[in-house]
Each structure stands twice: as C-alpha cells, then as structure tokens.
Short mmCIF file of C-alpha atoms in Angstrom, two decimals:
data_model
loop_
_atom_site.label_atom_id
_atom_site.label_comp_id
_atom_site.label_asym_id
_atom_site.label_seq_id
_atom_site.Cartn_x
_atom_site.Cartn_y
_atom_site.Cartn_z
CA MET A 1 -16.90 179.93 117.45
CA ASN A 2 -20.31 178.75 116.87
CA LYS A 3 -18.95 175.71 115.39
CA MET A 4 -16.75 175.49 118.61
CA ASN A 5 -19.59 176.03 120.85
CA GLU A 6 -21.77 173.50 118.95
CA THR A 7 -19.30 170.59 119.41
CA ASN A 8 -19.10 171.62 123.15
CA GLY A 9 -22.53 171.49 123.45
CA ASN A 10 -22.58 168.17 121.49
CA VAL A 11 -19.95 166.75 123.69
CA GLY A 12 -21.86 167.95 126.76
CA LYS A 13 -25.05 165.83 125.36
CA GLN A 14 -23.08 162.79 125.04
CA ILE A 15 -21.43 162.94 128.56
CA ILE A 16 -25.43 163.54 130.21
CA LEU A 17 -26.76 160.40 127.66
CA TYR A 18 -23.91 158.33 129.06
CA VAL A 19 -24.40 158.80 132.60
CA VAL A 20 -28.08 158.35 132.48
CA GLY A 21 -27.31 155.63 130.52
CA LEU A 22 -24.93 154.23 133.51
CA TRP A 23 -27.58 155.05 136.33
CA PHE A 24 -30.12 153.11 134.47
CA LEU A 25 -27.52 150.38 133.98
CA ALA A 26 -26.68 150.75 138.13
CA LEU A 27 -30.30 150.40 139.05
CA GLY A 28 -31.52 147.19 136.93
CA VAL A 29 -28.08 145.92 138.50
CA SER A 30 -29.37 146.53 141.94
CA LEU A 31 -32.77 145.39 140.90
CA SER A 32 -31.41 141.87 139.78
CA ILE A 33 -29.41 141.54 143.31
CA LYS A 34 -33.17 142.51 144.96
CA ALA A 35 -34.57 140.24 142.72
CA ASP A 36 -32.26 137.57 144.19
CA LEU A 37 -32.93 135.38 141.36
CA GLY A 38 -29.10 135.67 140.23
CA VAL A 39 -27.13 138.57 139.55
CA SER A 40 -26.75 140.09 135.98
CA PRO A 41 -24.19 138.45 133.84
CA VAL A 42 -21.58 141.44 133.34
CA ASN A 43 -21.82 142.17 137.66
CA SER A 44 -22.06 138.48 138.35
CA ILE A 45 -17.98 137.98 139.03
CA PRO A 46 -18.02 141.39 140.82
CA TYR A 47 -21.01 140.42 143.04
CA ILE A 48 -19.41 136.88 143.75
CA LEU A 49 -15.95 138.41 144.93
CA SER A 50 -17.60 140.74 146.69
CA GLN A 51 -19.27 138.18 148.85
CA ILE A 52 -15.64 135.92 148.94
CA PHE A 53 -13.91 138.92 150.16
CA SER A 54 -16.45 140.94 151.98
CA ILE A 55 -15.38 144.06 149.93
CA ARG A 56 -17.77 146.47 148.57
CA MET A 57 -18.95 145.90 144.74
CA GLY A 58 -18.15 148.77 143.58
CA THR A 59 -14.11 148.36 143.98
CA CYS A 60 -14.54 144.21 142.73
CA ILE A 61 -16.54 146.44 139.64
CA PHE A 62 -13.46 148.71 139.17
CA ILE A 63 -10.96 145.55 139.60
CA VAL A 64 -13.27 143.23 136.72
CA PHE A 65 -13.70 145.88 134.77
CA GLY A 66 -9.83 146.93 134.57
CA PHE A 67 -9.15 143.41 133.28
CA TYR A 68 -11.90 143.57 130.52
CA MET A 69 -9.43 146.77 129.59
CA LEU A 70 -6.38 144.93 129.74
CA LEU A 71 -8.29 142.33 127.04
CA GLN A 72 -9.28 144.89 124.98
CA ILE A 73 -5.51 145.88 124.51
CA LEU A 74 -4.30 142.73 124.04
CA ILE A 75 -7.33 141.94 121.38
CA LEU A 76 -6.97 144.91 119.27
CA ARG A 77 -2.90 145.79 119.62
CA LYS A 78 -2.50 148.72 117.06
CA GLU A 79 -5.99 149.02 116.50
CA TYR A 80 -6.82 150.05 120.20
CA GLU A 81 -7.58 153.75 120.79
CA TRP A 82 -6.56 154.80 123.56
CA LYS A 83 -9.23 157.38 124.28
CA ASN A 84 -10.91 153.75 125.60
CA LEU A 85 -8.82 154.52 128.76
CA LEU A 86 -11.50 156.65 129.71
CA GLN A 87 -13.32 153.57 130.57
CA ILE A 88 -11.51 154.02 134.05
CA ILE A 89 -13.21 156.95 135.12
CA PHE A 90 -16.90 156.08 133.89
CA SER A 91 -15.85 152.36 135.65
CA THR A 92 -15.44 154.09 138.88
CA ILE A 93 -18.38 156.61 138.76
CA PHE A 94 -20.48 153.62 137.45
CA GLY A 95 -19.40 151.54 140.73
CA TYR A 96 -20.70 154.65 142.85
CA PHE A 97 -23.57 154.41 141.13
CA VAL A 98 -24.14 150.68 141.79
CA ASP A 99 -23.35 150.97 145.66
CA ILE A 100 -25.74 154.44 145.61
CA THR A 101 -28.75 152.14 143.83
CA ASN A 102 -28.01 149.00 146.15
CA VAL A 103 -29.05 151.29 149.14
CA ILE A 104 -31.91 152.92 147.51
CA THR A 105 -33.44 149.57 146.71
CA LYS A 106 -32.69 148.03 149.51
CA GLU A 107 -35.97 148.16 151.05
CA ILE A 108 -37.90 147.04 148.22
CA ALA A 109 -40.24 144.25 149.71
CA VAL A 110 -40.10 141.00 147.31
CA GLU A 111 -42.61 138.60 148.77
CA SER A 112 -43.17 135.92 146.45
CA TYR A 113 -41.67 134.40 143.63
CA VAL A 114 -43.79 136.30 140.75
CA SER A 115 -42.58 139.71 142.30
CA GLN A 116 -38.93 138.71 141.91
CA LEU A 117 -39.71 138.12 138.30
CA LEU A 118 -41.65 141.17 138.00
CA LEU A 119 -38.58 142.59 139.28
CA LEU A 120 -36.02 140.85 136.95
CA ILE A 121 -37.83 141.56 134.41
CA ILE A 122 -37.81 145.30 135.32
CA SER A 123 -34.10 145.03 135.91
CA ILE A 124 -33.60 143.20 132.44
CA LEU A 125 -34.89 145.80 130.41
CA LEU A 126 -33.30 148.58 132.33
CA ILE A 127 -29.96 147.01 131.84
CA ALA A 128 -30.41 146.53 128.27
CA PHE A 129 -31.74 150.44 128.06
CA GLY A 130 -28.75 151.65 130.03
CA ILE A 131 -26.52 149.92 127.99
CA THR A 132 -28.28 151.40 124.63
CA LEU A 133 -27.75 154.92 125.77
CA TYR A 134 -24.46 154.81 126.50
CA ILE A 135 -23.54 152.75 123.54
CA GLU A 136 -25.32 155.40 121.63
CA ALA A 137 -23.56 158.45 123.33
CA ASN A 138 -20.76 157.56 121.28
CA LEU A 139 -17.91 158.29 123.82
CA VAL A 140 -15.92 155.43 125.16
CA PRO A 141 -17.92 151.75 125.95
CA MET A 142 -18.37 150.56 128.67
CA PRO A 143 -15.29 147.41 129.91
CA MET A 144 -17.42 144.73 129.06
CA GLU A 145 -18.85 146.62 125.94
CA GLY A 146 -15.67 147.61 124.99
CA LEU A 147 -14.25 144.07 125.14
CA VAL A 148 -17.62 143.02 122.98
CA ILE A 149 -16.83 145.75 120.21
CA ALA A 150 -12.96 144.50 120.45
CA ILE A 151 -13.57 141.05 119.56
CA SER A 152 -16.84 142.11 116.75
CA LYS A 153 -14.26 143.67 115.42
CA LYS A 154 -11.92 140.84 114.30
CA SER A 155 -14.68 138.97 114.23
CA LYS A 156 -16.09 138.90 110.48
CA LYS A 157 -19.66 136.81 111.09
CA LEU A 158 -20.94 138.12 114.12
CA LYS A 159 -22.50 141.21 115.44
CA PHE A 160 -22.71 142.98 118.65
CA PRO A 161 -26.13 141.57 119.79
CA GLN A 162 -24.75 138.10 119.21
CA ILE A 163 -21.10 138.46 120.71
CA LYS A 164 -22.93 140.15 124.06
CA THR A 165 -24.70 137.12 124.53
CA ILE A 166 -21.96 134.78 123.96
CA CYS A 167 -19.74 137.09 126.45
CA ASP A 168 -22.45 136.69 128.87
CA SER A 169 -22.93 133.70 128.54
CA VAL A 170 -18.71 133.17 129.47
CA VAL A 171 -19.03 135.46 132.18
CA VAL A 172 -21.48 133.38 133.67
CA LEU A 173 -19.53 130.17 133.42
CA PHE A 174 -16.97 132.05 135.20
CA GLY A 175 -18.67 133.20 137.74
CA LEU A 176 -19.76 129.79 138.42
CA ILE A 177 -16.47 128.38 139.21
CA PHE A 178 -15.64 131.56 141.10
CA SER A 179 -18.61 131.03 143.34
CA LEU A 180 -17.87 127.10 143.47
CA PHE A 181 -14.09 127.33 144.63
CA GLY A 182 -14.36 130.33 146.60
CA THR A 183 -17.85 129.16 148.56
CA GLY A 184 -17.98 126.02 147.69
CA GLN A 185 -21.56 126.87 146.62
CA VAL A 186 -23.47 128.59 143.68
CA ILE A 187 -23.85 132.05 144.67
CA GLY A 188 -25.10 134.80 142.72
CA ILE A 189 -26.16 132.48 140.08
CA ARG A 190 -29.46 131.80 139.25
CA GLU A 191 -32.36 131.45 136.47
CA GLY A 192 -31.81 135.44 136.53
CA THR A 193 -28.52 135.34 135.41
CA VAL A 194 -29.08 133.15 132.95
CA LEU A 195 -32.30 134.84 131.33
CA THR A 196 -30.53 138.11 131.39
CA ALA A 197 -27.36 136.38 129.78
CA ILE A 198 -29.24 135.21 126.93
CA SER A 199 -31.93 138.24 126.92
CA VAL A 200 -29.78 141.59 127.38
CA GLY A 201 -27.96 141.04 123.92
CA LYS A 202 -31.12 140.99 121.85
CA LEU A 203 -33.17 143.57 123.55
CA VAL A 204 -30.15 146.25 123.33
CA GLY A 205 -30.56 145.23 119.57
CA VAL A 206 -34.16 146.38 120.07
CA PHE A 207 -33.40 149.57 121.71
CA GLN A 208 -30.79 150.66 119.14
CA ARG A 209 -33.45 150.22 116.29
CA ILE A 210 -35.79 152.81 118.42
CA ILE A 211 -33.09 154.84 119.82
CA LYS A 212 -30.32 155.45 117.66
CA PRO A 213 -32.60 157.61 114.99
CA ARG A 214 -33.60 159.75 117.92
CA VAL A 215 -30.35 160.18 119.28
CA ALA A 216 -28.82 161.36 115.89
CA LYS A 217 -31.12 163.87 115.43
CA LYS A 218 -29.88 165.26 118.78
CA LEU A 219 -26.16 164.90 119.08
#
C-alpha cells in the first residue's frame, strides 16, 4: 500500500511539473507574440494559420500538433509508444493556456525596440524553461518535442538539443511558405523567430543540466 501511495504521489508530482511547464511555455509564446519580433518557431505555423483563416490560435495549435503526432507514428512505427496519444490531452490544455496567456499579456506596453528585445529574451527563456520542465516530468512529450525525440531515436549522431534546433528551423521555413502563399506577405516570422529557433534547443540543454539532478531527487 505504501508503495502504491508513493507511486501515485510521484505521478501526481509529474503531472504538476508537466502542467507548470506547459504554463511557462504558453506564457513564453504569448510574450513572443507581444514582442512582435516574430513568434516562437513551434507556434509559427499555428499563429500564421490563425491569421489566414481567422480562427483561435488554440484551435490551430491542436490541428498542427495532431499532424506532428502522426509524423511520430510514421517515423517510429512499431517503436511508437501508444501512451503518447496522451499528447492530445496535453495539447488541448496547452492550446487553452495560450489563449489565456494571450489575454493576460494583452495590456503589456511595448514602446521601443529595446523593450521588444527584452520581452523576446524573456520569452525565449520561458519557452526553454517550460520545455525542460515537462520533458523532465517524464510523462509524455508535447507533439513537437515528441517528433524531435522520434527523430533522435533514429539518429545515431545527433542529440535532442541539436535536432530541436534543426526541427525549429524547418518549421520556420514552412511557416514562411504558408505565410507567403496565404497572405502574400511575411507575418509572424522575424528576427525573433530565427533567434528563438537557434537558441531554445541550446538553452534546453543548459536547463536540463541544472534541473535534471534536482527533479530526480523529487520524483
């Protein structure tokens, strides 16, 4: 009975850590939108689609993340762990979180390029921190990170941070294509998007080295 209680307690802690990570990630995403220097790579396609079709970003996140889940299944095939279908639930929660944090950050005043850069830096740190938390919760990854993990399992040379940077860059490229074809101009992608693409993966690696030992003691 004590072992069962301990296991349930650990799962509870994992879920809390995961959801807290999602909240920090959502807040980082909303701040990147508010900085207006380009949205984060993982949310560039959902943001652009929301602008093209005039629907909520949370809905677009759910659709795009569903596609990432399909890619995981195609890449891993028999190695795919069906518990990862829980990504659907957490993707829905994340979509709601983004809608909420978009409202919370709506009134933040951004009056200069310096303040935009400051907001962007904060958003990058929050995004990397949030990703690290829910990865270390060791439940199921979010769809984009799940895709990165799937690719890393098939790659013998590259590790998660490197593949994360590559995937972010590819997503930005597709976001650019969708933007040009859908609106005739570039929306949602600027220098901030590129900076986020090349820095988040590296920052996740840094945060993992700091957080992993501490989380291991608690879970």
